[in-house]
Short mmCIF file of C-alpha atoms in Angstrom, two decimals:
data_model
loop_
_atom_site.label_atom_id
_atom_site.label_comp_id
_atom_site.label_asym_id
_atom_site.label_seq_id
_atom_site.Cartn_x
_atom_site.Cartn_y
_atom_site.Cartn_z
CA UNK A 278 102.41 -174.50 -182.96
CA UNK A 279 102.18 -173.91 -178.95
CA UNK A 280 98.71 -172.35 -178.13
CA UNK A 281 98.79 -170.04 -174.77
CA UNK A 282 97.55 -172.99 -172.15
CA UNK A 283 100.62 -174.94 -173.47
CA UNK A 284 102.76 -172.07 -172.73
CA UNK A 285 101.71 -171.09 -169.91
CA UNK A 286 102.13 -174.61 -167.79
CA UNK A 287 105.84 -174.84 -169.28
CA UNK A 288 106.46 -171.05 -167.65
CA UNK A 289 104.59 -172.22 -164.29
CA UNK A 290 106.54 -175.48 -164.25
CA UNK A 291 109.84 -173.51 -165.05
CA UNK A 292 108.98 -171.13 -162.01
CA UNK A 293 108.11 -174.48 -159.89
CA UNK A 294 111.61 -175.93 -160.40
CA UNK A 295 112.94 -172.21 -159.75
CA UNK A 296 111.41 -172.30 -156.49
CA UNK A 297 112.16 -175.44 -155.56
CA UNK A 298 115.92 -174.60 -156.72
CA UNK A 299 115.58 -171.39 -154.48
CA UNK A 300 114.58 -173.69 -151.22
CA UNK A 301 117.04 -175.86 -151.52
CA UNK A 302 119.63 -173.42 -151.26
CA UNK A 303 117.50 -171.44 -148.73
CA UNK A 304 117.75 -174.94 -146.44
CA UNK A 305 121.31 -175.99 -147.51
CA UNK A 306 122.82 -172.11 -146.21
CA UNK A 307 120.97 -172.56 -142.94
CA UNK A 308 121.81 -175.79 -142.48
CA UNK A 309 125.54 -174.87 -143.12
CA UNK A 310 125.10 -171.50 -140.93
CA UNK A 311 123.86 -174.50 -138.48
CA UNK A 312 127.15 -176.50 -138.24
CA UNK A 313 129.60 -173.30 -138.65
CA UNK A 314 128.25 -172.28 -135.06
CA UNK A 315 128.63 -175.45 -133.86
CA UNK A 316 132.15 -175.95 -135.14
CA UNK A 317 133.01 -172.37 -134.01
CA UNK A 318 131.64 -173.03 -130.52
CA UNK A 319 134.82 -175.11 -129.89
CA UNK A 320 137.40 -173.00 -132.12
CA UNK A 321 140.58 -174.55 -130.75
CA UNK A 322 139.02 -177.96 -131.97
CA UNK A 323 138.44 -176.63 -135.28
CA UNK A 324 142.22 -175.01 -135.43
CA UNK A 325 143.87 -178.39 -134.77
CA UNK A 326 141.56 -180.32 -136.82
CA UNK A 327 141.84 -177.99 -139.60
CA UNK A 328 145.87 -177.97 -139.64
CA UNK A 329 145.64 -181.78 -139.09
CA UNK A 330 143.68 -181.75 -142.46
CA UNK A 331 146.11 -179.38 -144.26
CA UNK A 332 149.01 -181.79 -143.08
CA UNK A 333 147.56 -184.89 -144.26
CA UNK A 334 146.85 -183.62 -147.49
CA UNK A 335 150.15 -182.28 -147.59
CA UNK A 336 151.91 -185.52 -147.43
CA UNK A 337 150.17 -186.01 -150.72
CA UNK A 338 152.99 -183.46 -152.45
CA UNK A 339 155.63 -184.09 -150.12
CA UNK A 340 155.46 -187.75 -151.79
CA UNK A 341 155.76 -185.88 -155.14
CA UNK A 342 158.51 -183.62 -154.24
CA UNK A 343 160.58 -186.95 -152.59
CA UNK A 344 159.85 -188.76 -156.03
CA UNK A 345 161.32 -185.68 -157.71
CA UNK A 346 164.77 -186.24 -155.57
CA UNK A 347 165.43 -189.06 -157.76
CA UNK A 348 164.27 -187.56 -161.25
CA UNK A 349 163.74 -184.69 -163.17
CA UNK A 350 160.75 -185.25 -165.19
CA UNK A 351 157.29 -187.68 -164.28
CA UNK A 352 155.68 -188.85 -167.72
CA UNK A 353 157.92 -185.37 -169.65
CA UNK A 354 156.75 -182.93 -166.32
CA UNK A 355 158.92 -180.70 -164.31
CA UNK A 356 158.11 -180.92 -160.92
CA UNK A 357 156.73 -176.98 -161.26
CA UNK A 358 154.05 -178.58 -164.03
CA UNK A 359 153.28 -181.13 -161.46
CA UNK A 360 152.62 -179.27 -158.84
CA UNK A 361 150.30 -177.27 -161.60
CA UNK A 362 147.73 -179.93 -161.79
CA UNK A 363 148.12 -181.01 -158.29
CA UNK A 364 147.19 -177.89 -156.85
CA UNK A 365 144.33 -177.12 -159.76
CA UNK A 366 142.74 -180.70 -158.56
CA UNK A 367 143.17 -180.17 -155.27
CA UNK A 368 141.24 -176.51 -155.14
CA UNK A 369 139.10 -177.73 -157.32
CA UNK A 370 137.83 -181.14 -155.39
CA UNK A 371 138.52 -179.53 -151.96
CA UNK A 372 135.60 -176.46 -152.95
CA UNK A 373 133.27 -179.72 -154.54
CA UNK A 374 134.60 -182.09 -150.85
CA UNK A 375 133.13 -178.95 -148.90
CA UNK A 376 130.55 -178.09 -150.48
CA UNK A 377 128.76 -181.43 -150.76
CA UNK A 378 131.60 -183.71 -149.38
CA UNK A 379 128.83 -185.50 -146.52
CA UNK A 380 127.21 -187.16 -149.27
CA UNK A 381 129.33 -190.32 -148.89
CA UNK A 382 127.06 -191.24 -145.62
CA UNK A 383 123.70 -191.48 -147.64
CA UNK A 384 124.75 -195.00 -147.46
CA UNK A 385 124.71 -195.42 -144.10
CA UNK A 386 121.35 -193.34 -143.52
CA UNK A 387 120.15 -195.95 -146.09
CA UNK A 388 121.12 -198.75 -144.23
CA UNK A 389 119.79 -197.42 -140.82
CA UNK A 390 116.53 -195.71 -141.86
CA UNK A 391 117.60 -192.12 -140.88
CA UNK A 392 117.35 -191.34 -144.30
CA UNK A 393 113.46 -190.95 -143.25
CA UNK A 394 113.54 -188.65 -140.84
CA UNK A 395 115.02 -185.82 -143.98
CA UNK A 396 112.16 -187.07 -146.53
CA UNK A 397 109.37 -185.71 -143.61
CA UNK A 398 110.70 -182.47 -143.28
CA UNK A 399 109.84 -179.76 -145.42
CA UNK A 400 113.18 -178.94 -147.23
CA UNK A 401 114.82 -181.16 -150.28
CA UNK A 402 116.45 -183.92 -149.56
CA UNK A 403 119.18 -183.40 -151.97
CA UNK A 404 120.46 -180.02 -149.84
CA UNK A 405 119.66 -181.43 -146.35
CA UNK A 406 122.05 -184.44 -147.22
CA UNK A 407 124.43 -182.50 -148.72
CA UNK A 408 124.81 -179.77 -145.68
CA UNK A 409 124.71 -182.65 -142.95
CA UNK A 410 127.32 -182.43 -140.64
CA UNK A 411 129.03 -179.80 -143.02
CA UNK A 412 132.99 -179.66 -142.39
CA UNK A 413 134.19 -176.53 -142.02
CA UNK A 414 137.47 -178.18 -141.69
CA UNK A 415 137.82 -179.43 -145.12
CA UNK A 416 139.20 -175.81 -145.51
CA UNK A 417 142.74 -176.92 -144.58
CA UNK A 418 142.72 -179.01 -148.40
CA UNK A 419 141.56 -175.87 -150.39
CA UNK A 420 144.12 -174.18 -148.38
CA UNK A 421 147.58 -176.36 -148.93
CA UNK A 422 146.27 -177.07 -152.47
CA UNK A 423 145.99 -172.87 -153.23
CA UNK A 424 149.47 -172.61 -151.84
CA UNK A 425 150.42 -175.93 -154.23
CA UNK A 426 148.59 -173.71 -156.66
CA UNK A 427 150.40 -170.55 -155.99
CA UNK A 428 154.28 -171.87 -156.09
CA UNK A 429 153.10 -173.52 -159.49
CA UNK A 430 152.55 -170.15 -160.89
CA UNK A 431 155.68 -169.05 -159.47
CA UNK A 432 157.94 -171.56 -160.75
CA UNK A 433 156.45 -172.54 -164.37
CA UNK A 434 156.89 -170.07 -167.37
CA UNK A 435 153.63 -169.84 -168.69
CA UNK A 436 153.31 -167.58 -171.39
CA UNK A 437 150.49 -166.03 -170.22
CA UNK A 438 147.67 -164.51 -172.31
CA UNK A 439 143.97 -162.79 -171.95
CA UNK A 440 142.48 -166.85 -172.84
CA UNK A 441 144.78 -168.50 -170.28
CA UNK A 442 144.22 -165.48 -167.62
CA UNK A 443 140.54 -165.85 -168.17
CA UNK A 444 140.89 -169.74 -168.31
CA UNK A 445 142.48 -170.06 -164.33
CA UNK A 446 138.85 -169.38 -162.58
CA UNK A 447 137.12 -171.17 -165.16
CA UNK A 448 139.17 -174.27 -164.42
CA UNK A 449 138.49 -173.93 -161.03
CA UNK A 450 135.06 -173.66 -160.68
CA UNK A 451 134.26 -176.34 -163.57
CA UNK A 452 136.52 -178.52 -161.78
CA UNK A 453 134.49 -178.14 -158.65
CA UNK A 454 131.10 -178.31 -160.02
CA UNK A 455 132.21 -182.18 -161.93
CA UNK A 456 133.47 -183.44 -158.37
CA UNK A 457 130.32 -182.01 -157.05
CA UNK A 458 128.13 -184.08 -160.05
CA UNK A 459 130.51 -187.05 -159.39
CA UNK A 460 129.85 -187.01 -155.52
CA UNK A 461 125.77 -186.73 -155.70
CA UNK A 462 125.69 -189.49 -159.09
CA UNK A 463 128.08 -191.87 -156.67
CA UNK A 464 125.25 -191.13 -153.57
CA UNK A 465 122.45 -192.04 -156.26
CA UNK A 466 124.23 -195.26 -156.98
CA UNK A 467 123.82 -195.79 -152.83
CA UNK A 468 120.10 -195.97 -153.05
CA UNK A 469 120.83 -199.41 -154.60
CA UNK A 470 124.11 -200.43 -153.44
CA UNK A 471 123.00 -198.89 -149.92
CA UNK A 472 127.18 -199.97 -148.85
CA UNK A 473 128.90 -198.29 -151.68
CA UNK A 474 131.07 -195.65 -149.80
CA UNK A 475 134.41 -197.76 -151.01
CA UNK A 476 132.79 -197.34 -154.74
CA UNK A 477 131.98 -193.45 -154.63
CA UNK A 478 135.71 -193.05 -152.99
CA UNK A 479 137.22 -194.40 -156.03
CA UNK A 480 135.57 -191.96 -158.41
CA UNK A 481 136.09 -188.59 -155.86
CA UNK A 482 139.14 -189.23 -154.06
CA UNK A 483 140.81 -192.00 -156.66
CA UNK A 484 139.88 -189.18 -159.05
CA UNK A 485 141.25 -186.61 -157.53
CA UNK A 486 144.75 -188.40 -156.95
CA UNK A 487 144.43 -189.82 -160.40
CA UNK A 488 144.34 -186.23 -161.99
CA UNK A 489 147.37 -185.25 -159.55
CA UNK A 490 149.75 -186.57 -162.14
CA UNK A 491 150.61 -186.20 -165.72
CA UNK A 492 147.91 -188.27 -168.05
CA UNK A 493 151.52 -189.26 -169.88
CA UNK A 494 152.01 -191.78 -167.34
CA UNK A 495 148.99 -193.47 -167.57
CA UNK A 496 147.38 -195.93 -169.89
CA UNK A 497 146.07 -194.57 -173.05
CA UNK A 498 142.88 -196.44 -172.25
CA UNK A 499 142.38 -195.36 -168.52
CA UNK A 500 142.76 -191.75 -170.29
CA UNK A 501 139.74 -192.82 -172.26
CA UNK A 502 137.54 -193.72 -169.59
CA UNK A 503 138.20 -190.38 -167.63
CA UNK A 504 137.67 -188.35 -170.75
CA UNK A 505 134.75 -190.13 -172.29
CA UNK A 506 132.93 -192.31 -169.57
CA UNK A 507 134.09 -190.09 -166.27
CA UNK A 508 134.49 -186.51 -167.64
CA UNK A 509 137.17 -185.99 -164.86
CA UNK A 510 140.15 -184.78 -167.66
CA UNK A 511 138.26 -181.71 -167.75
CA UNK A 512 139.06 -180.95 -164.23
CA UNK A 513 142.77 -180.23 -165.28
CA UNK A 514 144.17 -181.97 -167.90
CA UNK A 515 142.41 -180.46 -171.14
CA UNK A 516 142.83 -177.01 -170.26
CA UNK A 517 146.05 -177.54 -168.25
CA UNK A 518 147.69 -179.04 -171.65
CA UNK A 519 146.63 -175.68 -173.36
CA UNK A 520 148.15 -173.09 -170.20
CA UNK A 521 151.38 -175.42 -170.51
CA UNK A 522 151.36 -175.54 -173.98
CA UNK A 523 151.68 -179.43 -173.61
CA UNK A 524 150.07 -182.27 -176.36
CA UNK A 525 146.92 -183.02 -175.51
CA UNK A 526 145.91 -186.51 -174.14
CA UNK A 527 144.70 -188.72 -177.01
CA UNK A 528 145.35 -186.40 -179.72
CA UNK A 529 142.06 -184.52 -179.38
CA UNK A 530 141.76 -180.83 -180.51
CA UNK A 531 142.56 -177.94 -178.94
CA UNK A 532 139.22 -176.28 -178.58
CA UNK A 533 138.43 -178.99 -175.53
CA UNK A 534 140.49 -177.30 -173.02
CA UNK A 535 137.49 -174.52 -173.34
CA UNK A 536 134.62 -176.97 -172.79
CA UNK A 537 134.99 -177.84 -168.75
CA UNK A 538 131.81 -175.52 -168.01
CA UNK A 539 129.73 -176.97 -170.69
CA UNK A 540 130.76 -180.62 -168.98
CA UNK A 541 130.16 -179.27 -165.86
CA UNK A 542 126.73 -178.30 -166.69
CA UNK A 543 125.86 -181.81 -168.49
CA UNK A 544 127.53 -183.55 -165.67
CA UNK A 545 125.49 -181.85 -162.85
CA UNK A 546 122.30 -182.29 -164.92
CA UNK A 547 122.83 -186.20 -165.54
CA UNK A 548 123.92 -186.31 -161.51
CA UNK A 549 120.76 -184.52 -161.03
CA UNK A 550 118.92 -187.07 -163.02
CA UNK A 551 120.33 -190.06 -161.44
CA UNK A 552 119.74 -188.31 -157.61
CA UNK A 553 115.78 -188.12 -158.68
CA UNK A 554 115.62 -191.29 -160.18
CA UNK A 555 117.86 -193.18 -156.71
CA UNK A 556 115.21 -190.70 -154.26
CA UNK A 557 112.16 -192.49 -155.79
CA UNK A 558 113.78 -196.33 -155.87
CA UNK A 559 113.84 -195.66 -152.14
CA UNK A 560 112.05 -197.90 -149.92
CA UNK A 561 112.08 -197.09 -146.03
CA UNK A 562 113.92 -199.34 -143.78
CA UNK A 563 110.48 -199.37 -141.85
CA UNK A 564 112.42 -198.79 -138.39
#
């Protein structure tokens, strides 16, 4: 039985951590608000760099479309299906890449010591690190992957109904908040590592070209390890299978194309975990 003193210090340490969560989002919008005026200060510089980012990306499905030239299915997918999961993976790690895509240089402010100068002022580390040097360009990816996206839609019959309506957003944003989890757990790995960039790349933007194809042509046991060890089938393939009507990857049952958000959430609390548990394994450079 909980008597009232044990009650009340869970509710004041529930309001602590809601007030902490509240101040780092307080500190990560004006550190964003920061950087947008800075970028926006030299608009024709954020123009070119932002089409230059929407091209590169680009090439990414122009590659698909050229392989398509030569067949007419990719692992038993029509290029329309294709373009389906590219353009759900791309929205989906191009929200997470701007969001909290500046995380890859924790290394380096491990390396040099500036990782100091965020732990003395007053604001949590986790959103200061994540806002640095926020990219406003990184727009240009969510941008060619929507229009990916959008002549998916266009070309694929989908038989659509009220689950697979209500499933598109969900897909999205779960999608988003893994390569979000994925991008601060790789930066915890960094407190150790301190040069791991080449490692987190792998798991965010390996990932994200990984999930850009059909799971048919892959290994059965590389489809393992992004189901069961790095949750990143959730981003598209699970619930893809079930909006395509397609088998799903290792014969698992249907009801896991609904379970992205819960992943999402575990995902998020482990990277949140392993961020904590990196932050106090940090010893200053002394410089």
């Amino acid at each position: 039985m909980v008597d009232a003193a044990d009650a009340a210090e869970v509710t004041a340490g529930r309001v602590e951590r809601g007030g902490r969560v509240a101040e780092g989002l307080r500190a990560y919008r004006l550190i964003v608000a920061m950087w947008i005026r800075s970028t926006m200060a030299y608009r024709t510089s954020f123009v070119l760099t932002t089409l230059g980012n929407f091209a590169t990306t680009a090439l990414d499905f122009v590659a698909i479309v050229l392989m398509f030239s030569r067949v007419d299915a990719l692992g038993g997918y029509a290029l329309g299906e294709v373009a389906f999961l590219y353009g759900l993976t791309s929205v989906s790690f191009g929200l997470a890449d701007l969001a909290i895509g500046s995380m890859d240089r924790l290394g380096r402010r491990v390396r040099d010591g500036t990782l100091d100068t965020l732990l003395v002022r007053p604001a949590p580390v986790l959103a200061q690190v994540a806002a640095d040097r926020f990219g406003l360009r990184r727009l240009g990816r969510v941008t060619q992957g929507a229009l990916v996206l959008g002549y998916a839609l266009a070309t694929v019959d989908i038989d659509w109904t009220p689950a697979k309506l209500l499933l598109m957003p969900v897909m999205l944003v779960s999608g988003a908040g893994i390569f979000g989890a994925v991008f601060v757990a790789a930066a915890a790995f960094q407190f150790v590592a301190q040069d791991a960039s080449e490692v987190s790349n792998a798991f965010t933007y390996g990932g994200t070209t990984l999930l850009q194809y059909p799971p048919t042509v892959f290994a059965r046991e590389l489809v393992r390890g992004v189901t069961f060890v790095v949750p990143l089938a959730f981003v598209n393939w699970l619930p893809a299978s079930y909006v395509l009507e397609r088998p799903y990857p290792l014969d698992l049952p249907s009801w896991v194309a609904f379970a992205p958000p819960a992943v999402a959430v575990a995902c998020c609390a482990l990277a949140g975990l392993a961020w904590r548990a990196g932050l106090r394994s940090y010893r200053s450079t002394g410089s």
